[in-house]
CSV table of N, CA and C in Angstrom, one decimal:
chain,number,residue,atom,x,y,z
L,1,UNK,N,2.0,1.7,1.2
L,1,UNK,CA,2.3,2.7,0.6
L,1,UNK,C,3.9,2.8,-0.2
L,2,UNK,N,4.7,1.7,0.3
L,2,UNK,CA,5.8,1.3,-0.2
L,2,UNK,C,5.7,0.9,-1.4
L,3,UNK,N,4.7,-0.6,-1.4
L,3,UNK,CA,4.0,-1.1,-2.7
L,3,UNK,C,3.5,-0.3,-3.5
L,4,UNK,N,2.6,0.5,-3.2
L,4,UNK,CA,2.0,1.5,-3.9
L,4,UNK,C,3.0,2.3,-4.9
L,5,UNK,N,4.1,2.9,-3.8
L,5,UNK,CA,5.0,3.9,-4.5
L,5,UNK,C,5.9,3.1,-5.7
L,6,UNK,N,6.5,1.9,-5.4
L,6,UNK,CA,7.3,1.2,-6.3
L,6,UNK,C,6.5,1.1,-7.6
L,7,UNK,N,5.0,0.5,-7.6
L,7,UNK,CA,4.2,0.6,-8.4
L,7,UNK,C,4.1,1.6,-9.7
L,8,UNK,N,4.1,2.6,-8.8
L,8,UNK,CA,3.8,4.3,-9.7
L,8,UNK,C,5.3,4.3,-10.1
L,9,UNK,N,6.7,4.2,-9.6
L,9,UNK,CA,7.6,4.0,-10.2
L,9,UNK,C,7.6,3.7,-11.5
L,10,UNK,N,7.6,2.3,-11.2
L,10,UNK,CA,7.7,1.3,-12.6
L,10,UNK,C,6.8,1.7,-13.5
L,11,UNK,N,5.4,2.3,-13.4
L,11,UNK,CA,4.3,2.4,-14.1
L,11,UNK,C,5.3,3.7,-15.3
L,12,UNK,N,5.6,4.8,-14.7
L,12,UNK,CA,6.2,5.9,-15.0
L,12,UNK,C,7.8,5.5,-15.9
L,13,UNK,N,8.4,4.3,-15.1
L,13,UNK,CA,9.7,4.0,-16.0
L,13,UNK,C,10.8,4.4,-15.7
L,14,UNK,N,10.7,4.6,-14.2
L,14,UNK,CA,11.7,5.0,-13.0
L,14,UNK,C,12.5,3.9,-12.9
L,15,UNK,N,13.5,3.2,-13.2
L,15,UNK,CA,14.2,2.0,-12.9
L,15,UNK,C,15.5,2.3,-11.6
L,16,UNK,N,16.0,4.0,-11.5
L,16,UNK,CA,16.7,3.8,-10.8
L,16,UNK,C,16.7,5.2,-10.6
L,17,UNK,N,17.5,5.8,-9.2
L,17,UNK,CA,18.0,6.9,-9.2
L,17,UNK,C,16.8,7.6,-7.7
L,18,UNK,N,16.9,8.8,-7.2
L,18,UNK,CA,16.2,9.4,-6.1
L,18,UNK,C,14.8,9.7,-6.7
L,19,UNK,N,13.8,9.4,-6.0
L,19,UNK,CA,12.3,9.6,-6.3
L,19,UNK,C,11.5,9.4,-5.0
L,20,UNK,N,10.4,10.5,-5.5
L,20,UNK,CA,9.4,10.3,-4.4
L,20,UNK,C,8.2,10.1,-4.6
L,21,UNK,N,7.1,9.5,-4.0
L,21,UNK,CA,6.1,9.8,-4.2
L,21,UNK,C,4.8,10.2,-3.0
L,22,UNK,N,4.4,11.0,-3.2
L,22,UNK,CA,3.3,11.4,-2.0
L,22,UNK,C,1.8,11.2,-2.3
L,23,UNK,N,1.3,10.5,-1.4
L,23,UNK,CA,-0.2,10.5,-1.1
L,23,UNK,C,-1.1,11.2,-0.4
L,24,UNK,N,-2.1,11.3,-0.6
L,24,UNK,CA,-3.4,11.7,0.4
L,24,UNK,C,-4.2,10.2,0.6
L,25,UNK,N,-4.7,10.2,1.9
L,25,UNK,CA,-5.4,9.4,2.4
L,25,UNK,C,-6.8,9.6,3.2
L,26,UNK,N,-8.0,9.3,2.5
L,26,UNK,CA,-9.1,9.7,3.2
L,26,UNK,C,-9.4,8.7,4.8
L,27,UNK,N,-9.1,9.8,5.7
L,27,UNK,CA,-9.3,9.0,7.1
L,27,UNK,C,-10.7,8.3,7.4
L,28,UNK,N,-11.7,8.6,6.4
L,28,UNK,CA,-12.9,7.6,6.5
L,28,UNK,C,-12.9,6.6,6.0
L,29,UNK,N,-12.6,6.4,4.6
L,29,UNK,CA,-12.6,5.0,4.0
L,29,UNK,C,-11.0,4.4,3.9
L,30,UNK,N,-10.0,5.2,3.9
L,30,UNK,CA,-8.5,4.7,3.6
L,30,UNK,C,-8.5,4.9,2.4
L,31,UNK,N,-8.8,5.4,1.4
L,31,UNK,CA,-8.8,5.2,0.2
L,31,UNK,C,-7.5,6.2,0.0
L,32,UNK,N,-6.7,6.0,-0.8
L,32,UNK,CA,-5.3,6.2,-0.8
L,32,UNK,C,-4.8,6.6,-2.3
L,33,UNK,N,-4.7,8.1,-2.7
L,33,UNK,CA,-4.5,8.8,-4.2
L,33,UNK,C,-3.2,9.5,-3.9
L,34,UNK,N,-2.2,8.8,-5.0
L,34,UNK,CA,-1.1,9.8,-5.6
L,34,UNK,C,-1.6,11.2,-5.7
L,35,UNK,N,-0.9,12.2,-5.1
L,35,UNK,CA,-0.9,13.4,-5.1
L,35,UNK,C,0.3,14.4,-5.7
L,36,UNK,N,1.5,13.6,-5.6
L,36,UNK,CA,2.5,13.9,-6.3
L,36,UNK,C,3.6,13.1,-6.5
L,37,UNK,N,4.7,12.7,-7.6
L,37,UNK,CA,5.9,12.2,-7.7
L,37,UNK,C,6.6,12.7,-8.7
L,38,UNK,N,7.5,12.9,-7.8
L,38,UNK,CA,8.9,13.6,-8.4
L,38,UNK,C,10.1,12.5,-8.9
L,39,UNK,N,10.4,12.3,-10.2
L,39,UNK,CA,11.1,11.2,-10.4
L,39,UNK,C,12.7,12.0,-10.4
L,40,UNK,N,13.2,12.7,-9.3
L,40,UNK,CA,14.1,13.2,-9.0
L,40,UNK,C,14.4,13.4,-7.7
L,41,UNK,N,15.4,13.9,-7.1
L,41,UNK,CA,15.7,14.4,-5.8
L,41,UNK,C,15.2,15.5,-5.5
L,42,UNK,N,14.7,15.6,-4.7
L,42,UNK,CA,14.1,17.1,-4.5
L,42,UNK,C,14.0,17.3,-3.3
L,43,UNK,N,13.2,18.6,-2.6
L,43,UNK,CA,13.0,18.9,-1.1
L,43,UNK,C,12.5,17.7,-0.6
L,44,UNK,N,11.8,17.0,-0.6
L,44,UNK,CA,11.2,15.9,0.3
L,44,UNK,C,12.1,15.0,0.0
L,45,UNK,N,12.9,14.7,-0.8
L,45,UNK,CA,14.1,13.8,-0.5
L,45,UNK,C,15.2,14.3,0.7
L,46,UNK,N,14.9,15.8,0.6
L,46,UNK,CA,16.1,16.1,1.7
L,46,UNK,C,15.6,15.9,3.0
L,47,UNK,N,13.9,16.3,3.1
L,47,UNK,CA,13.4,15.3,4.5
L,47,UNK,C,13.4,14.5,4.9
L,48,UNK,N,13.6,13.3,3.6
L,48,UNK,CA,13.4,12.1,4.0
L,48,UNK,C,14.9,11.6,4.4
L,49,UNK,N,15.9,12.4,3.8
L,49,UNK,CA,17.2,11.8,4.3
L,49,UNK,C,17.8,12.3,5.4
L,50,UNK,N,17.1,13.5,6.1
L,50,UNK,CA,17.5,13.8,7.4
L,50,UNK,C,16.6,13.1,8.3
L,51,UNK,N,15.1,12.8,7.8
L,51,UNK,CA,14.5,12.1,8.9
L,51,UNK,C,15.1,10.5,8.8
L,52,UNK,N,15.5,9.8,8.0
L,52,UNK,CA,16.5,8.6,8.1
L,52,UNK,C,17.5,8.6,8.4
L,53,UNK,N,18.4,9.4,7.9
L,53,UNK,CA,19.6,9.5,8.1
L,53,UNK,C,20.4,8.8,6.7
L,54,UNK,N,19.4,8.3,5.8
L,54,UNK,CA,20.1,7.6,4.6
L,54,UNK,C,20.5,8.8,3.7
L,55,UNK,N,21.6,8.9,3.1
L,55,UNK,CA,21.8,10.0,2.1
L,55,UNK,C,21.2,9.5,0.9
L,56,UNK,N,20.4,10.1,0.8
L,56,UNK,CA,19.3,10.0,-0.7
L,56,UNK,C,20.0,10.6,-2.1
L,57,UNK,N,20.8,11.7,-1.7
L,57,UNK,CA,21.2,12.5,-2.9
L,57,UNK,C,22.8,11.9,-3.4
L,58,UNK,N,23.4,11.5,-2.3
L,58,UNK,CA,24.6,10.9,-2.5
L,58,UNK,C,24.3,9.4,-3.1
L,59,UNK,N,23.5,8.7,-3.1
L,59,UNK,CA,23.1,7.5,-3.5
L,59,UNK,C,22.7,7.3,-4.9
L,60,UNK,N,22.0,8.4,-4.8
L,60,UNK,CA,21.5,8.7,-6.0
L,60,UNK,C,22.3,9.4,-7.1
L,61,UNK,N,23.4,9.9,-6.7
L,61,UNK,CA,24.4,10.1,-8.0
L,61,UNK,C,24.9,9.0,-8.3
L,62,UNK,N,25.6,8.6,-7.5
L,62,UNK,CA,26.2,7.0,-7.6
L,62,UNK,C,25.7,6.2,-8.7
L,63,UNK,N,24.4,6.0,-8.4
L,63,UNK,CA,23.3,5.2,-9.2
L,63,UNK,C,23.6,5.9,-10.8
L,64,UNK,N,23.4,7.1,-10.8
L,64,UNK,CA,23.4,7.7,-11.8
L,64,UNK,C,24.4,7.6,-12.6
L,65,UNK,N,25.8,7.2,-12.2
L,65,UNK,CA,27.1,7.2,-13.0
L,65,UNK,C,27.3,5.6,-13.1
L,66,UNK,N,26.1,4.6,-12.6
L,66,UNK,CA,26.2,3.4,-12.9
L,66,UNK,C,26.7,2.0,-11.8
L,67,UNK,N,26.8,2.9,-10.6
L,67,UNK,CA,27.0,2.0,-9.6
L,67,UNK,C,25.5,1.0,-9.2
L,68,UNK,N,25.4,0.2,-8.5
L,68,UNK,CA,24.5,-1.0,-8.5
L,68,UNK,C,24.3,-0.4,-7.0
L,69,UNK,N,23.0,-0.7,-6.1
L,69,UNK,CA,22.7,-0.5,-4.6
L,69,UNK,C,23.4,-1.7,-3.8
L,70,UNK,N,24.1,-3.0,-4.6
L,70,UNK,CA,24.5,-3.9,-3.8
L,70,UNK,C,26.1,-3.6,-3.9
L,71,UNK,N,26.5,-2.9,-4.7
L,71,UNK,CA,28.0,-2.2,-4.7
L,71,UNK,C,28.0,-1.1,-3.7
L,72,UNK,N,27.1,-0.3,-3.6
L,72,UNK,CA,27.1,0.9,-2.6
L,72,UNK,C,27.0,0.7,-1.1
L,73,UNK,N,27.8,1.1,0.0
L,73,UNK,CA,27.6,0.5,0.9
L,73,UNK,C,27.1,1.5,2.2
L,74,UNK,N,26.2,1.2,2.9
L,74,UNK,CA,25.4,2.3,4.0
L,74,UNK,C,26.3,2.7,4.9
L,75,UNK,N,26.4,3.8,4.8
L,75,UNK,CA,27.3,4.8,5.6
L,75,UNK,C,27.0,4.7,7.2
L,76,UNK,N,25.6,4.5,7.3
L,76,UNK,CA,25.0,4.9,8.4
L,76,UNK,C,25.6,3.6,9.5
L,77,UNK,N,25.4,2.2,8.6
L,77,UNK,CA,26.1,1.1,9.5
L,77,UNK,C,27.6,0.7,9.3
L,78,UNK,N,28.3,2.0,9.2
L,78,UNK,CA,29.7,2.2,9.0
L,78,UNK,C,30.1,0.8,7.7
L,79,UNK,N,29.3,0.9,6.8
L,79,UNK,CA,29.5,-0.2,5.7
L,79,UNK,C,29.2,-1.3,5.7
L,80,UNK,N,28.7,-2.0,6.8
L,80,UNK,CA,28.6,-3.4,7.1
L,80,UNK,C,27.1,-3.8,6.1
L,81,UNK,N,26.3,-3.2,5.9
L,81,UNK,CA,25.1,-3.3,5.3
L,81,UNK,C,25.0,-2.8,3.8
L,82,UNK,N,24.8,-3.5,2.6
L,82,UNK,CA,24.7,-2.7,1.4
L,82,UNK,C,23.6,-1.3,1.6
L,83,UNK,N,23.6,-0.5,0.6
L,83,UNK,CA,22.6,0.5,0.3
L,83,UNK,C,21.5,0.1,0.0
L,84,UNK,N,21.5,-1.3,-0.2
L,84,UNK,CA,19.8,-1.6,-1.0
L,84,UNK,C,19.1,-2.1,0.3
L,85,UNK,N,19.3,-2.4,1.6
L,85,UNK,CA,18.5,-2.5,2.6
L,85,UNK,C,18.2,-1.1,2.7
L,86,UNK,N,16.7,-1.2,2.8
L,86,UNK,CA,16.2,-0.1,3.3
L,86,UNK,C,16.0,0.2,4.8
L,87,UNK,N,15.9,1.6,4.9
L,87,UNK,CA,16.6,1.7,6.4
L,87,UNK,C,14.9,1.6,6.9
L,88,UNK,N,15.5,1.3,8.5
L,88,UNK,CA,13.9,1.3,9.1
L,88,UNK,C,14.0,2.1,10.4
L,89,UNK,N,13.0,2.7,10.4
L,89,UNK,CA,13.1,3.6,11.8
L,89,UNK,C,12.1,3.2,12.8
L,90,UNK,N,11.9,3.8,13.9
L,90,UNK,CA,11.0,3.7,14.9
L,90,UNK,C,10.4,4.9,15.4
L,91,UNK,N,10.3,5.9,14.8
L,91,UNK,CA,10.1,7.1,15.4
L,91,UNK,C,9.1,8.0,14.1
L,92,UNK,N,8.7,8.9,14.7
L,92,UNK,CA,7.6,9.4,13.6
L,92,UNK,C,8.1,11.2,13.3
L,93,UNK,N,8.3,11.6,12.2
L,93,UNK,CA,9.1,12.8,11.7
L,93,UNK,C,7.6,13.8,11.5
L,94,UNK,N,7.9,14.9,11.7
L,94,UNK,CA,6.6,16.1,11.1
L,94,UNK,C,7.5,17.5,10.5
L,95,UNK,N,6.8,17.7,9.8
L,95,UNK,CA,7.3,19.0,8.9
L,95,UNK,C,6.6,19.7,8.6
L,96,UNK,N,6.6,21.1,9.2
L,96,UNK,CA,5.7,22.3,9.0
L,96,UNK,C,6.3,23.1,8.4
L,97,UNK,N,5.7,23.7,7.3
L,97,UNK,CA,6.1,25.2,6.9
L,97,UNK,C,6.5,26.4,7.8
L,98,UNK,N,7.1,27.3,7.3
L,98,UNK,CA,7.3,28.1,8.4
L,98,UNK,C,7.0,29.6,7.8
L,99,UNK,N,6.1,30.3,8.1
L,99,UNK,CA,5.8,31.9,7.1
L,99,UNK,C,6.2,33.0,7.9
L,100,UNK,N,6.6,33.9,7.1
L,100,UNK,CA,7.0,35.3,8.4
L,100,UNK,C,6.3,36.3,7.3
L,101,UNK,N,4.8,36.0,7.2
L,101,UNK,CA,4.3,37.4,7.2
L,101,UNK,C,4.5,38.8,7.1
L,102,UNK,N,4.7,38.7,8.7
L,102,UNK,CA,4.9,39.8,9.3
L,102,UNK,C,6.1,41.0,8.7
L,103,UNK,N,6.9,40.0,8.1
L,103,UNK,CA,7.8,40.6,7.8
L,103,UNK,C,7.9,41.1,6.1
L,104,UNK,N,6.5,40.7,5.7
L,104,UNK,CA,6.5,41.4,4.5
L,104,UNK,C,4.7,41.7,4.3
L,105,UNK,N,4.3,42.9,5.0
L,105,UNK,CA,3.2,43.4,5.7
L,105,UNK,C,2.1,43.9,4.1
L,106,UNK,N,2.6,43.6,2.9
L,106,UNK,CA,1.8,43.7,2.0
L,106,UNK,C,1.1,42.6,1.6
L,107,UNK,N,1.8,41.6,1.8
L,107,UNK,CA,1.5,40.4,1.2
L,107,UNK,C,0.4,39.7,1.8
L,108,UNK,N,-0.5,39.1,0.4
L,108,UNK,CA,-1.7,38.6,1.3
L,108,UNK,C,-1.4,36.9,2.1
L,109,UNK,N,-1.6,37.0,3.1
L,109,UNK,CA,-1.2,35.8,3.9
L,109,UNK,C,-2.1,34.4,4.0
L,110,UNK,N,-3.1,34.5,3.1
L,110,UNK,CA,-4.1,33.9,2.5
L,110,UNK,C,-3.3,32.9,2.0
L,111,UNK,N,-3.3,31.1,2.4
L,111,UNK,CA,-2.4,30.3,1.8
L,111,UNK,C,-3.3,29.6,0.6
L,112,UNK,N,-2.3,29.7,-0.8
L,112,UNK,CA,-2.9,29.0,-2.0
L,112,UNK,C,-2.2,27.9,-2.3
L,113,UNK,N,-2.1,27.5,-3.7
L,113,UNK,CA,-1.0,26.8,-4.2
L,113,UNK,C,0.1,27.5,-4.6
L,114,UNK,N,0.5,28.6,-4.5
L,114,UNK,CA,1.8,29.2,-4.3
L,114,UNK,C,2.3,29.3,-3.2
L,115,UNK,N,3.8,28.9,-3.3
L,115,UNK,CA,4.8,28.8,-2.4
L,115,UNK,C,4.8,30.2,-1.6
L,116,UNK,N,4.4,30.1,-0.3
L,116,UNK,CA,5.0,31.4,0.6
L,116,UNK,C,6.0,31.3,1.7
L,117,UNK,N,5.8,29.9,2.2
L,117,UNK,CA,6.9,29.7,3.0
L,117,UNK,C,8.3,30.1,2.8
L,118,UNK,N,8.8,30.5,4.1
L,118,UNK,CA,10.3,31.0,4.1
L,118,UNK,C,11.2,30.0,4.5
L,119,UNK,N,11.0,28.7,4.6
L,119,UNK,CA,11.7,27.6,5.4
L,119,UNK,C,10.6,26.9,5.8
L,120,UNK,N,11.2,26.0,6.9
L,120,UNK,CA,10.4,24.5,7.3
L,120,UNK,C,11.1,24.2,8.6
L,121,UNK,N,10.0,23.7,9.9
L,121,UNK,CA,10.8,22.8,10.7
L,121,UNK,C,10.4,21.6,10.3
L,122,UNK,N,11.5,20.8,11.3
L,122,UNK,CA,11.4,19.1,11.2
L,122,UNK,C,11.5,18.6,12.9
L,123,UNK,N,10.8,18.4,13.1
L,123,UNK,CA,11.0,17.5,14.3
L,123,UNK,C,10.5,15.9,14.2
L,124,UNK,N,11.3,15.3,15.3
L,124,UNK,CA,11.2,13.7,15.4
L,124,UNK,C,10.5,13.4,17.0
L,125,UNK,N,9.6,12.5,16.9
L,125,UNK,CA,9.1,12.2,18.2
L,125,UNK,C,8.7,10.4,18.2
L,126,UNK,N,8.8,10.2,19.1
L,126,UNK,CA,8.2,8.8,19.6
L,126,UNK,C,6.4,8.5,19.1
L,127,UNK,N,6.3,9.3,18.8
L,127,UNK,CA,4.6,9.1,18.3
L,127,UNK,C,4.3,10.7,17.6
L,128,UNK,N,3.3,10.7,16.8
L,128,UNK,CA,3.1,11.7,16.1
L,128,UNK,C,2.7,13.1,16.8
L,129,UNK,N,1.8,12.9,18.2
L,129,UNK,CA,2.0,13.8,18.7
L,129,UNK,C,3.2,14.7,19.2
L,130,UNK,N,3.9,13.8,19.7
L,130,UNK,CA,5.3,14.3,20.3
L,130,UNK,C,6.1,14.8,19.2
L,131,UNK,N,6.1,14.5,18.2
L,131,UNK,CA,6.8,15.3,17.0
L,131,UNK,C,6.2,16.2,16.4
L,132,UNK,N,4.6,16.7,16.7
L,132,UNK,CA,3.8,17.5,15.7
L,132,UNK,C,4.3,19.0,17.3
L,133,UNK,N,4.1,18.6,18.1
L,133,UNK,CA,4.4,19.7,19.2
L,133,UNK,C,5.7,20.0,19.4
L,134,UNK,N,6.9,19.3,19.1
L,134,UNK,CA,8.1,19.6,19.1
L,134,UNK,C,8.4,20.8,17.7
L,135,UNK,N,7.3,20.3,16.6
L,135,UNK,CA,7.4,21.2,15.2
L,135,UNK,C,7.1,22.6,15.8
L,136,UNK,N,5.7,22.5,16.4
L,136,UNK,CA,4.9,23.8,16.4
L,136,UNK,C,6.2,24.6,17.4
L,137,UNK,N,6.6,23.8,18.4
L,137,UNK,CA,7.8,24.8,19.3
L,137,UNK,C,8.6,25.1,18.2
L,138,UNK,N,9.2,24.6,17.3
L,138,UNK,CA,10.3,25.1,16.7
L,138,UNK,C,9.9,26.3,15.8
L,139,UNK,N,8.6,26.2,15.5
L,139,UNK,CA,8.3,27.5,14.6
L,139,UNK,C,8.3,28.8,15.1
L,140,UNK,N,8.4,28.6,16.5
L,140,UNK,CA,8.6,30.1,17.3
L,140,UNK,C,7.9,31.1,17.2
L,141,UNK,N,6.5,30.6,17.0
L,141,UNK,CA,5.1,31.4,17.0
L,141,UNK,C,4.7,32.0,18.1
L,142,UNK,N,5.6,31.8,19.3
L,142,UNK,CA,5.2,32.2,20.5
L,142,UNK,C,3.7,31.5,21.0
L,143,UNK,N,3.7,30.3,20.7
L,143,UNK,CA,2.4,29.4,21.2
L,143,UNK,C,2.6,28.1,21.9
L,144,UNK,N,2.0,27.7,23.1
L,144,UNK,CA,2.0,26.9,24.1
L,144,UNK,C,1.7,25.4,23.2
L,145,UNK,N,2.1,24.6,22.4
L,145,UNK,CA,1.3,23.6,22.3
L,145,UNK,C,0.4,23.7,21.1
L,146,UNK,N,-0.9,23.4,21.2
L,146,UNK,CA,-1.9,23.3,20.5
L,146,UNK,C,-3.0,24.3,21.6
L,147,UNK,N,-2.4,25.1,22.3
L,147,UNK,CA,-3.4,26.0,22.8
L,147,UNK,C,-3.6,27.3,22.3
L,148,UNK,N,-5.1,27.8,21.8
L,148,UNK,CA,-5.4,28.9,21.3
L,148,UNK,C,-4.5,30.1,21.2
L,149,UNK,N,-4.2,30.7,20.2
L,149,UNK,CA,-3.3,31.8,20.0
L,149,UNK,C,-4.2,33.2,19.9
L,150,UNK,N,-3.6,34.3,20.4
L,150,UNK,CA,-4.0,35.5,20.5
L,150,UNK,C,-5.4,35.6,19.9
L,151,UNK,N,-6.3,36.0,20.6
L,151,UNK,CA,-7.8,36.2,20.3
L,151,UNK,C,-8.2,35.6,19.8
L,152,UNK,N,-8.2,34.0,19.6
L,152,UNK,CA,-8.8,33.2,18.8
L,152,UNK,C,-10.1,32.5,19.8
L,153,UNK,N,-9.6,32.7,21.0
L,153,UNK,CA,-10.6,32.0,22.0
L,153,UNK,C,-11.8,33.1,22.3
L,154,UNK,N,-11.2,34.4,22.0
L,154,UNK,CA,-12.3,35.4,22.1
L,154,UNK,C,-13.3,35.6,20.8
L,155,UNK,N,-12.9,34.7,19.9
L,155,UNK,CA,-14.0,34.8,18.2
L,155,UNK,C,-15.0,33.8,18.8
L,156,UNK,N,-16.0,34.7,17.8
L,156,UNK,CA,-17.4,33.7,18.0
L,156,UNK,C,-17.2,32.7,17.0
L,157,UNK,N,-17.8,31.7,17.6
L,157,UNK,CA,-17.7,30.1,17.0
L,157,UNK,C,-17.9,30.0,15.7
L,158,UNK,N,-18.4,30.9,14.9
L,158,UNK,CA,-18.9,31.0,13.8
L,158,UNK,C,-18.0,31.5,13.0
L,159,UNK,N,-17.4,32.9,13.4
L,159,UNK,CA,-16.2,33.4,12.9
L,159,UNK,C,-14.9,32.2,13.0
L,160,UNK,N,-14.7,31.3,13.9
L,160,UNK,CA,-13.6,30.4,14.1
L,160,UNK,C,-13.7,29.7,12.9
L,161,UNK,N,-15.0,29.1,12.7
L,161,UNK,CA,-15.3,28.0,11.7
L,161,UNK,C,-14.7,28.7,10.3
L,162,UNK,N,-15.1,29.8,10.1
L,162,UNK,CA,-14.8,30.7,9.0
L,162,UNK,C,-13.2,30.6,8.6
L,163,UNK,N,-12.7,31.1,9.5
L,163,UNK,CA,-11.3,31.2,9.9
L,163,UNK,C,-10.7,29.8,9.4
L,164,UNK,N,-10.9,28.8,9.9
L,164,UNK,CA,-10.2,27.6,9.9
L,164,UNK,C,-10.7,26.9,8.5
L,165,UNK,N,-11.6,27.5,7.6
L,165,UNK,CA,-12.2,27.1,6.3
L,165,UNK,C,-11.0,28.1,5.3
L,166,UNK,N,-10.3,29.1,5.7
L,166,UNK,CA,-9.2,29.6,4.8
L,166,UNK,C,-8.2,29.3,5.5
L,167,UNK,N,-7.3,28.7,4.6
L,167,UNK,CA,-6.1,28.5,4.9
L,167,UNK,C,-5.0,29.5,5.5
L,168,UNK,N,-4.3,29.4,6.7
L,168,UNK,CA,-3.8,30.5,6.9
L,168,UNK,C,-2.7,29.8,7.6
L,169,UNK,N,-1.5,30.9,8.2
L,169,UNK,CA,-0.4,30.2,8.6
L,169,UNK,C,-0.3,29.4,10.3
L,170,UNK,N,-1.2,30.0,11.0
L,170,UNK,CA,-1.3,29.2,12.2
L,170,UNK,C,-2.7,28.7,12.4
L,171,UNK,N,-3.3,27.9,11.3
L,171,UNK,CA,-4.3,27.0,11.6
L,171,UNK,C,-4.1,25.6,12.1
L,172,UNK,N,-2.6,25.3,12.3
L,172,UNK,CA,-2.1,24.0,12.8
L,172,UNK,C,-2.4,24.4,14.4
L,173,UNK,N,-2.1,25.5,15.0
L,173,UNK,CA,-2.1,25.4,16.5
L,173,UNK,C,-3.5,26.2,16.8
L,174,UNK,N,-4.6,26.1,16.1
L,174,UNK,CA,-6.1,26.2,16.6
L,174,UNK,C,-6.7,25.1,17.5
L,175,UNK,N,-6.8,25.3,18.7
L,175,UNK,CA,-7.2,24.4,19.5
L,175,UNK,C,-8.9,23.5,19.0
């Protein structure tokens, strides 16, 4: 993904500054496609900064006024290592959007391409499962891990399949 991201940036003509490339991967065959590319510092960049501790926006600003990565020092290492060294992490980070449709009763809670989240939670764990469970807990939806939530276990099986086809705020917690 790293090499593919760099290839995308070079093809578009981005030589410096903050950017992010997002991919979707087919779990059946491993095929990877680009779903979004932002040639600027974005909300995703803020998540990456939080996840790695690397100040992406600050470094991008300094690059924009003419500094090079070799001239900038990485504050995480107390300036011992230049900012050109990529951060290495040994943990997994999960971000989940937070919805509050209960506060907006006349709003359609079906998820579409329109942004409807009121925030997000981010969680860090030693593996995906740990980070996911921490993030679900952080949503404060009064669910315990991946256990079914109110009434789902009483739903007829066909009804549950229909509900899962419709994107909704609590789909991640369906057992």
